[in-house]
Short mmCIF file of C-alpha atoms in Angstrom, two decimals:
data_model
loop_
_atom_site.label_atom_id
_atom_site.label_comp_id
_atom_site.label_asym_id
_atom_site.label_seq_id
_atom_site.Cartn_x
_atom_site.Cartn_y
_atom_site.Cartn_z
CA UNK Z 1 -45.25 33.99 -54.23
CA UNK Z 2 -44.98 34.92 -57.90
CA UNK Z 3 -46.92 32.79 -60.36
CA UNK Z 4 -44.31 32.60 -63.15
CA UNK Z 5 -46.73 30.93 -65.56
CA UNK Z 6 -48.97 33.99 -65.55
CA UNK Z 7 -46.31 36.68 -65.93
CA UNK Z 8 -43.57 35.07 -68.01
CA UNK Z 9 -44.71 36.39 -71.35
CA UNK Z 10 -44.04 39.44 -73.45
CA UNK Z 11 -43.20 42.54 -71.48
CA UNK Z 12 -43.93 40.62 -68.27
CA UNK Z 13 -40.57 38.89 -68.60
CA UNK Z 14 -38.74 42.20 -68.64
CA UNK Z 15 -40.76 43.51 -65.72
CA UNK Z 16 -39.98 40.47 -63.64
CA UNK Z 17 -36.27 40.77 -64.37
CA UNK Z 18 -36.33 44.43 -63.38
CA UNK Z 19 -38.46 43.57 -60.35
CA UNK Z 20 -35.94 41.06 -59.09
CA UNK Z 21 -33.00 43.38 -59.71
CA UNK Z 22 -34.68 45.97 -57.52
CA UNK Z 23 -35.44 43.33 -54.91
CA UNK Z 24 -31.83 42.23 -55.07
CA UNK Z 25 -30.80 45.78 -54.30
CA UNK Z 26 -33.22 45.96 -51.39
CA UNK Z 27 -31.93 42.60 -50.18
CA UNK Z 28 -28.33 43.85 -50.23
CA UNK Z 29 -29.31 47.01 -48.45
CA UNK Z 30 -31.23 45.17 -45.75
CA UNK Z 31 -28.27 42.84 -45.32
CA UNK Z 32 -25.93 45.78 -44.78
CA UNK Z 33 -28.31 47.22 -42.22
CA UNK Z 34 -29.02 44.08 -40.28
CA UNK Z 35 -25.43 43.11 -39.36
CA UNK Z 36 -25.59 39.70 -37.72
CA UNK Z 37 -29.22 38.94 -38.51
CA UNK Z 38 -30.48 41.95 -36.53
CA UNK Z 39 -33.72 43.72 -37.41
CA UNK Z 40 -33.65 47.31 -38.56
CA UNK Z 41 -35.04 48.45 -35.23
CA UNK Z 42 -32.32 46.54 -33.36
CA UNK Z 43 -29.68 48.18 -35.53
CA UNK Z 44 -31.10 51.62 -34.85
CA UNK Z 45 -31.29 50.85 -31.16
CA UNK Z 46 -27.59 50.01 -31.12
CA UNK Z 47 -26.92 53.46 -32.57
CA UNK Z 48 -29.08 55.16 -29.87
CA UNK Z 49 -31.64 56.60 -32.29
CA UNK Z 50 -34.57 58.73 -31.34
CA UNK Z 51 -38.18 57.63 -31.77
CA UNK Z 52 -38.31 59.56 -35.05
CA UNK Z 53 -35.25 57.70 -36.30
CA UNK Z 54 -36.90 54.36 -35.52
CA UNK Z 55 -39.75 55.40 -37.78
CA UNK Z 56 -37.16 56.34 -40.40
CA UNK Z 57 -35.82 52.79 -40.49
CA UNK Z 58 -39.21 51.16 -40.87
CA UNK Z 59 -42.17 53.37 -41.76
CA UNK Z 60 -40.34 55.60 -44.21
CA UNK Z 61 -38.70 52.61 -45.92
CA UNK Z 62 -42.26 51.37 -46.40
CA UNK Z 63 -42.98 54.66 -48.11
CA UNK Z 64 -40.09 54.01 -50.50
CA UNK Z 65 -41.60 50.66 -51.36
CA UNK Z 66 -44.98 52.34 -51.91
CA UNK Z 67 -43.27 54.72 -54.36
CA UNK Z 68 -41.80 51.75 -56.18
CA UNK Z 69 -45.23 50.21 -56.50
CA UNK Z 70 -46.92 53.36 -57.73
CA UNK Z 71 -44.35 54.95 -60.03
CA UNK Z 72 -41.21 52.88 -60.36
CA UNK Z 73 -39.36 56.25 -60.62
CA UNK Z 74 -35.85 55.44 -59.46
CA UNK Z 75 -34.70 59.07 -59.59
CA UNK Z 76 -37.49 59.97 -57.16
CA UNK Z 77 -36.45 57.12 -54.88
CA UNK Z 78 -32.80 58.21 -54.95
CA UNK Z 79 -33.85 61.77 -54.03
CA UNK Z 80 -35.81 60.47 -51.05
CA UNK Z 81 -32.93 58.27 -49.98
CA UNK Z 82 -30.60 61.28 -50.12
CA UNK Z 83 -33.01 63.23 -47.89
CA UNK Z 84 -33.00 60.38 -45.38
CA UNK Z 85 -29.21 60.15 -45.61
CA UNK Z 86 -28.87 63.83 -44.62
CA UNK Z 87 -31.17 63.25 -41.63
CA UNK Z 88 -29.21 60.18 -40.58
CA UNK Z 89 -25.92 62.05 -40.72
CA UNK Z 90 -27.33 64.98 -38.74
CA UNK Z 91 -28.48 62.49 -36.09
CA UNK Z 92 -25.00 60.89 -36.19
CA UNK Z 93 -26.60 57.51 -36.88
CA UNK Z 94 -23.64 56.02 -38.75
CA UNK Z 95 -25.17 52.56 -39.20
CA UNK Z 96 -28.29 53.98 -40.83
CA UNK Z 97 -26.20 56.33 -42.98
CA UNK Z 98 -24.14 53.41 -44.26
CA UNK Z 99 -27.32 51.49 -44.99
CA UNK Z 100 -28.77 54.38 -47.00
CA UNK Z 101 -25.51 54.94 -48.88
CA UNK Z 102 -25.59 51.33 -50.04
CA UNK Z 103 -29.21 51.70 -51.16
CA UNK Z 104 -28.36 54.85 -53.10
CA UNK Z 105 -25.37 53.16 -54.74
CA UNK Z 106 -27.40 50.24 -56.00
CA UNK Z 107 -30.52 52.18 -56.98
CA UNK Z 108 -28.33 54.53 -59.00
CA UNK Z 109 -27.34 51.54 -61.15
CA UNK Z 110 -31.03 50.75 -61.75
CA UNK Z 111 -32.23 54.02 -63.29
CA UNK Z 112 -33.97 52.19 -66.09
CA UNK Z 113 -36.16 50.28 -63.68
CA UNK Z 114 -39.73 49.75 -64.90
CA UNK Z 115 -42.90 49.76 -62.81
CA UNK Z 116 -42.68 47.20 -60.02
CA UNK Z 117 -45.76 45.17 -59.13
CA UNK Z 118 -46.88 42.06 -57.29
CA UNK Z 119 -44.61 40.53 -54.70
CA UNK Z 120 -43.14 43.83 -53.51
CA UNK Z 121 -45.63 43.50 -50.64
CA UNK Z 122 -43.48 40.65 -49.32
CA UNK Z 123 -40.86 43.22 -48.39
CA UNK Z 124 -43.32 45.30 -46.38
CA UNK Z 125 -42.78 43.48 -43.13
CA UNK Z 126 -42.44 46.37 -40.76
CA UNK Z 127 -40.24 45.61 -37.74
CA UNK Z 128 -40.00 41.94 -38.78
CA UNK Z 129 -36.87 39.80 -38.82
CA UNK Z 130 -34.87 41.05 -41.80
CA UNK Z 131 -33.29 37.62 -42.35
CA UNK Z 132 -36.74 36.25 -43.23
CA UNK Z 133 -37.17 38.97 -45.84
CA UNK Z 134 -33.66 38.30 -47.16
CA UNK Z 135 -34.48 34.63 -47.61
CA UNK Z 136 -37.63 35.35 -49.61
CA UNK Z 137 -35.93 37.97 -51.78
CA UNK Z 138 -32.95 35.69 -52.34
CA UNK Z 139 -35.20 33.01 -53.79
CA UNK Z 140 -36.85 35.42 -56.21
CA UNK Z 141 -33.55 37.05 -57.11
CA UNK Z 142 -31.76 33.76 -57.80
CA UNK Z 143 -34.48 32.36 -60.03
CA UNK Z 144 -34.82 35.55 -62.01
CA UNK Z 145 -31.08 35.96 -62.50
CA UNK Z 146 -30.96 32.43 -63.90
CA UNK Z 147 -33.79 33.25 -66.30
CA UNK Z 148 -32.07 36.46 -67.31
CA UNK Z 149 -28.82 34.62 -68.11
CA UNK Z 150 -30.59 31.89 -70.10
CA UNK Z 151 -32.86 34.19 -72.09
CA UNK Z 152 -31.78 34.09 -75.73
CA UNK Z 153 -29.24 31.30 -75.15
CA UNK Z 154 -31.78 28.48 -75.14
CA UNK Z 155 -34.36 27.91 -77.85
CA UNK Z 156 -37.72 29.62 -77.36
CA UNK Z 157 -39.33 26.21 -76.83
CA UNK Z 158 -36.85 25.31 -74.11
CA UNK Z 159 -37.21 28.71 -72.42
CA UNK Z 160 -40.98 28.33 -72.37
CA UNK Z 161 -40.53 25.14 -70.36
CA UNK Z 162 -37.94 26.71 -68.03
CA UNK Z 163 -40.27 29.66 -67.38
CA UNK Z 164 -43.00 27.24 -66.27
CA UNK Z 165 -40.91 25.55 -63.58
CA UNK Z 166 -41.57 28.02 -60.78
CA UNK Z 167 -38.97 29.98 -58.83
CA UNK Z 168 -37.89 27.20 -56.44
CA UNK Z 169 -37.34 24.70 -59.26
CA UNK Z 170 -35.55 27.26 -61.41
CA UNK Z 171 -33.11 27.81 -58.56
CA UNK Z 172 -32.09 24.14 -58.89
CA UNK Z 173 -30.52 25.01 -62.25
CA UNK Z 174 -27.91 27.29 -60.64
CA UNK Z 175 -25.04 24.76 -60.54
CA UNK Z 176 -25.59 23.78 -64.18
CA UNK Z 177 -25.64 27.45 -65.17
CA UNK Z 178 -22.28 27.99 -63.49
CA UNK Z 179 -20.85 25.01 -65.40
CA UNK Z 180 -21.97 26.15 -68.85
CA UNK Z 181 -20.87 29.73 -68.18
CA UNK Z 182 -17.38 28.32 -67.73
CA UNK Z 183 -17.58 26.77 -71.21
CA UNK Z 184 -19.12 29.52 -73.32
CA UNK Z 185 -20.28 33.11 -73.10
CA UNK Z 186 -24.01 32.53 -72.95
CA UNK Z 187 -24.68 36.23 -72.40
CA UNK Z 188 -23.32 37.01 -75.86
CA UNK Z 189 -26.22 35.26 -77.53
CA UNK Z 190 -25.32 36.47 -81.02
CA UNK Z 191 -22.07 34.49 -80.87
CA UNK Z 192 -23.69 31.16 -79.93
CA UNK Z 193 -23.73 28.52 -82.66
CA UNK Z 194 -26.62 26.17 -83.39
CA UNK Z 195 -24.60 23.36 -81.79
CA UNK Z 196 -24.03 25.36 -78.62
CA UNK Z 197 -27.69 26.28 -78.34
CA UNK Z 198 -28.70 22.66 -78.89
CA UNK Z 199 -26.27 21.51 -76.21
CA UNK Z 200 -27.71 24.07 -73.78
CA UNK Z 201 -31.22 22.81 -74.56
CA UNK Z 202 -30.10 19.24 -73.90
CA UNK Z 203 -28.39 20.02 -70.60
CA UNK Z 204 -31.13 22.17 -69.09
CA UNK Z 205 -34.10 20.16 -70.32
CA UNK Z 206 -32.58 16.83 -69.28
CA UNK Z 207 -31.85 18.34 -65.86
CA UNK Z 208 -35.46 19.46 -65.53
CA UNK Z 209 -36.76 16.04 -66.56
CA UNK Z 210 -34.35 13.95 -64.49
CA UNK Z 211 -34.96 16.00 -61.34
CA UNK Z 212 -38.75 15.88 -61.83
CA UNK Z 213 -38.96 19.67 -62.06
CA UNK Z 214 -41.48 19.45 -64.90
CA UNK Z 215 -44.68 17.41 -65.03
CA UNK Z 216 -47.98 16.80 -66.78
CA UNK Z 217 -48.33 18.24 -70.29
CA UNK Z 218 -45.11 20.21 -69.87
CA UNK Z 219 -43.19 16.97 -69.38
CA UNK Z 220 -44.19 15.69 -72.79
CA UNK Z 221 -43.35 19.05 -74.34
CA UNK Z 222 -39.94 18.98 -72.63
CA UNK Z 223 -39.21 15.49 -73.94
CA UNK Z 224 -40.13 16.48 -77.48
CA UNK Z 225 -37.96 19.61 -77.35
CA UNK Z 226 -35.11 17.58 -75.90
CA UNK Z 227 -35.43 15.04 -78.72
CA UNK Z 228 -35.13 17.82 -81.32
CA UNK Z 229 -31.97 19.19 -79.67
CA UNK Z 230 -30.40 15.71 -79.55
CA UNK Z 231 -31.20 15.15 -83.22
CA UNK Z 232 -29.48 18.42 -84.15
CA UNK Z 233 -26.32 17.44 -82.26
CA UNK Z 234 -26.33 13.99 -83.85
CA UNK Z 235 -26.71 15.46 -87.33
CA UNK Z 236 -23.58 17.56 -86.81
CA UNK Z 237 -21.74 14.49 -85.51
CA UNK Z 238 -22.68 12.40 -88.54
CA UNK Z 239 -21.20 15.00 -90.90
CA UNK Z 240 -17.75 14.18 -89.55
CA UNK Z 241 -17.70 10.80 -91.30
CA UNK Z 242 -17.32 9.95 -94.96
CA UNK Z 243 -19.85 7.57 -96.49
CA UNK Z 244 -17.66 4.44 -96.55
CA UNK Z 245 -16.21 5.21 -93.11
CA UNK Z 246 -19.71 5.63 -91.69
CA UNK Z 247 -21.02 2.45 -93.30
CA UNK Z 248 -18.12 0.41 -91.91
CA UNK Z 249 -18.81 1.65 -88.40
CA UNK Z 250 -22.50 0.82 -88.71
CA UNK Z 251 -21.72 -2.66 -90.06
CA UNK Z 252 -19.38 -3.38 -87.14
CA UNK Z 253 -21.97 -2.27 -84.63
CA UNK Z 254 -24.64 -4.42 -86.28
CA UNK Z 255 -22.32 -7.45 -86.12
CA UNK Z 256 -21.84 -6.95 -82.39
CA UNK Z 257 -25.61 -6.72 -81.84
CA UNK Z 258 -25.86 -10.37 -82.97
CA UNK Z 259 -23.50 -11.69 -80.29
CA UNK Z 260 -25.96 -11.88 -77.38
CA UNK Z 261 -29.25 -10.84 -75.84
CA UNK Z 262 -27.77 -7.83 -74.08
CA UNK Z 263 -25.98 -6.64 -77.20
CA UNK Z 264 -27.53 -4.06 -79.52
CA UNK Z 265 -26.47 -1.84 -82.39
CA UNK Z 266 -25.78 1.86 -82.25
CA UNK Z 267 -25.02 4.55 -84.82
CA UNK Z 268 -21.76 6.53 -84.75
CA UNK Z 269 -23.57 9.84 -84.30
CA UNK Z 270 -25.14 8.63 -81.06
CA UNK Z 271 -21.77 9.29 -79.43
CA UNK Z 272 -21.44 13.07 -79.66
CA UNK Z 273 -18.04 14.62 -79.10
CA UNK Z 274 -18.96 18.28 -78.78
CA UNK Z 275 -16.89 20.57 -81.00
CA UNK Z 276 -15.59 17.58 -82.96
CA UNK Z 277 -12.56 16.64 -80.90
CA UNK Z 278 -13.02 12.90 -81.43
CA UNK Z 279 -13.37 10.84 -84.58
CA UNK Z 280 -13.80 7.15 -83.84
CA UNK Z 281 -12.11 4.47 -85.96
CA UNK Z 282 -13.68 1.35 -84.45
CA UNK Z 283 -17.35 0.45 -84.49
CA UNK Z 284 -19.19 1.65 -81.37
CA UNK Z 285 -21.11 -1.02 -79.46
CA UNK Z 286 -23.94 -1.08 -76.97
CA UNK Z 287 -24.24 -3.63 -74.17
CA UNK Z 288 -26.99 -3.85 -71.56
CA UNK Z 289 -28.16 -0.32 -72.33
CA UNK Z 290 -24.72 1.29 -72.11
CA UNK Z 291 -22.43 2.61 -74.83
CA UNK Z 292 -18.85 1.37 -75.17
CA UNK Z 293 -16.02 2.61 -77.38
CA UNK Z 294 -12.68 1.12 -78.32
CA UNK Z 295 -9.83 1.87 -75.95
CA UNK Z 296 -7.76 3.27 -78.83
CA UNK Z 297 -10.53 5.69 -79.81
CA UNK Z 298 -11.14 7.01 -76.31
CA UNK Z 299 -7.47 7.69 -75.63
CA UNK Z 300 -6.77 9.56 -78.86
CA UNK Z 301 -6.66 12.88 -77.07
CA UNK Z 302 -5.25 11.90 -73.68
CA UNK Z 303 -1.52 11.56 -73.02
CA UNK Z 304 -1.14 7.91 -72.09
CA UNK Z 305 0.75 4.66 -72.45
CA UNK Z 306 -0.92 1.28 -72.28
CA UNK Z 307 0.66 -1.89 -71.03
CA UNK Z 308 -0.79 -5.40 -71.11
CA UNK Z 309 0.27 -7.24 -67.97
CA UNK Z 310 1.68 -10.77 -67.94
CA UNK Z 311 -0.28 -12.06 -70.91
CA UNK Z 312 -3.54 -11.73 -69.00
CA UNK Z 313 -6.56 -9.47 -69.63
CA UNK Z 314 -5.19 -6.70 -67.38
CA UNK Z 315 -4.39 -3.35 -68.99
CA UNK Z 316 -2.53 -0.57 -67.22
CA UNK Z 317 -2.94 2.89 -68.74
CA UNK Z 318 -0.52 5.52 -67.49
CA UNK Z 319 -1.13 9.21 -68.01
CA UNK Z 320 0.11 12.31 -66.19
CA UNK Z 321 -0.93 12.12 -62.53
CA UNK Z 322 -3.15 9.09 -63.08
CA UNK Z 323 -2.92 5.33 -63.51
CA UNK Z 324 -5.99 3.48 -64.76
CA UNK Z 325 -6.13 -0.31 -64.49
CA UNK Z 326 -8.73 -2.27 -66.45
CA UNK Z 327 -9.44 -5.99 -66.68
CA UNK Z 328 -11.26 -7.39 -69.68
CA UNK Z 329 -14.54 -8.97 -68.57
CA UNK Z 330 -14.57 -7.09 -65.26
CA UNK Z 331 -16.84 -4.18 -64.28
CA UNK Z 332 -14.45 -2.71 -61.71
CA UNK Z 333 -11.67 -0.36 -62.71
CA UNK Z 334 -8.88 0.94 -60.51
CA UNK Z 335 -7.82 4.58 -60.57
CA UNK Z 336 -4.58 5.02 -58.64
CA UNK Z 337 -5.41 1.72 -56.91
CA UNK Z 338 -8.86 2.94 -55.87
CA UNK Z 339 -11.77 0.83 -57.18
CA UNK Z 340 -14.37 2.43 -59.42
CA UNK Z 341 -17.51 0.54 -60.35
CA UNK Z 342 -18.54 0.58 -64.02
CA UNK Z 343 -22.09 0.06 -65.34
CA UNK Z 344 -20.93 -2.78 -67.64
CA UNK Z 345 -17.63 -4.69 -67.93
CA UNK Z 346 -14.74 -4.04 -70.26
CA UNK Z 347 -15.42 -6.13 -73.38
CA UNK Z 348 -13.38 -7.55 -76.23
CA UNK Z 349 -14.84 -7.68 -79.74
CA UNK Z 350 -12.88 -8.49 -82.88
CA UNK Z 351 -9.68 -8.32 -80.80
CA UNK Z 352 -10.50 -4.76 -79.80
CA UNK Z 353 -10.98 -3.78 -76.15
CA UNK Z 354 -14.05 -1.69 -75.35
CA UNK Z 355 -14.67 0.54 -72.33
CA UNK Z 356 -17.95 2.10 -71.09
CA UNK Z 357 -17.89 5.74 -72.20
CA UNK Z 358 -19.45 6.92 -68.94
CA UNK Z 359 -16.65 5.36 -66.88
CA UNK Z 360 -13.98 6.80 -69.17
CA UNK Z 361 -15.47 10.30 -68.82
CA UNK Z 362 -15.65 10.03 -65.04
CA UNK Z 363 -12.08 8.76 -64.78
CA UNK Z 364 -10.70 11.76 -66.71
CA UNK Z 365 -13.10 14.44 -65.43
CA UNK Z 366 -14.79 14.90 -68.79
CA UNK Z 367 -18.28 16.39 -68.59
CA UNK Z 368 -20.89 14.16 -70.18
CA UNK Z 369 -24.61 13.62 -70.44
CA UNK Z 370 -25.98 10.11 -71.00
CA UNK Z 371 -29.54 10.06 -72.34
CA UNK Z 372 -30.82 6.47 -72.08
CA UNK Z 373 -34.17 7.33 -73.70
CA UNK Z 374 -32.28 8.44 -76.83
CA UNK Z 375 -29.44 5.90 -76.56
CA UNK Z 376 -27.12 8.87 -76.83
CA UNK Z 377 -24.12 10.10 -74.88
CA UNK Z 378 -22.66 13.60 -75.21
CA UNK Z 379 -19.14 14.48 -74.07
CA UNK Z 380 -18.94 18.23 -73.98
CA UNK Z 381 -16.14 19.66 -71.83
CA UNK Z 382 -12.48 18.92 -70.97
CA UNK Z 383 -12.13 16.64 -73.99
CA UNK Z 384 -8.70 17.72 -75.22
CA UNK Z 385 -6.04 16.65 -72.72
CA UNK Z 386 -2.90 16.64 -74.87
CA UNK Z 387 -0.27 19.35 -74.65
CA UNK Z 388 -0.47 19.52 -78.44
CA UNK Z 389 -4.17 18.99 -79.02
CA UNK Z 390 -3.89 19.15 -82.83
CA UNK Z 391 -2.12 15.78 -82.96
CA UNK Z 392 -4.12 12.70 -81.93
CA UNK Z 393 -2.34 10.50 -79.45
CA UNK Z 394 -0.78 7.24 -80.59
CA UNK Z 395 -0.97 4.80 -77.71
CA UNK Z 396 2.34 3.19 -76.88
CA UNK Z 397 1.46 -0.44 -76.27
CA UNK Z 398 3.83 -2.53 -74.21
#
């Protein structure tokens, strides 16, 4: 398999990307030829080929791969494929002709391919099960496409760590990549802000650390790079508050930290609302290692009404298509009558009700990342849930 640590540098990065694109093309072509997991020889047999045509589906494809290794000249490869296509049509081998047409179509789109080296030998499995080749190529293709999409979007320090993960571990980042691509155009790297790049660093590095994809000296490097990205996001968050407003929030948090052994203080910027949708009015608090915010602050941008039931600690919060029931002092919430466990209970401090931010985000499908090592939580997607998002919500309290 490819040793990414040895080739992910300088021009090697570009070569690997090109290499995987070509492999992806070969993979697609093989898939077209194989039908339902058939080998190339089986496919040819179904089309009643001659002995020469059997060689065409295996030995001469090996020659194409040899050309790729030696020259990387895509025009030369396309010419050869066209020669083989003529032969296939003359032999009335429709399946092989379709296979070659697909190869020509995809290789035509890769005319700027550079010299291909290394793992191309993995494709030279003459008369072997094509599905095995597909599986190997798919792994290389997926990891390289992820790297290609992330290149330039993450910081150089973060990318250095991602490059070192190895192809199987890189593939584990696919779901996260899909999520962030739905939030921002990471391929237009020139349009990305410092905040967006820092958020991307946080999400991908924390994923790599939490899933144990990085180890040894790289783990320490990943943690340090992650810490820098978190600090950048927090600095932007702090700028949202005026001096007196900020000091009041800090004072309130410090007062809460004195109420018990599990209570601790936290700074306002340690709750990051990406893109500045939120601006808290009540002091944030931290209890048993988890961050809580005032009910009124969390529901600023969600259409909702709150009702206190029967003079007891129960609160019923109604919003479109959802009813959330909370009980002060309890660590179980009810969403549409279904219980949801919370990491810490709903608390009351200075006559203000506080809810764990993680539980709030989960209840309203808001994407978040909680970083316990930094005592920081970042809410970064699906934050605005008002029809008129420019006007903060005023909770109607019954």
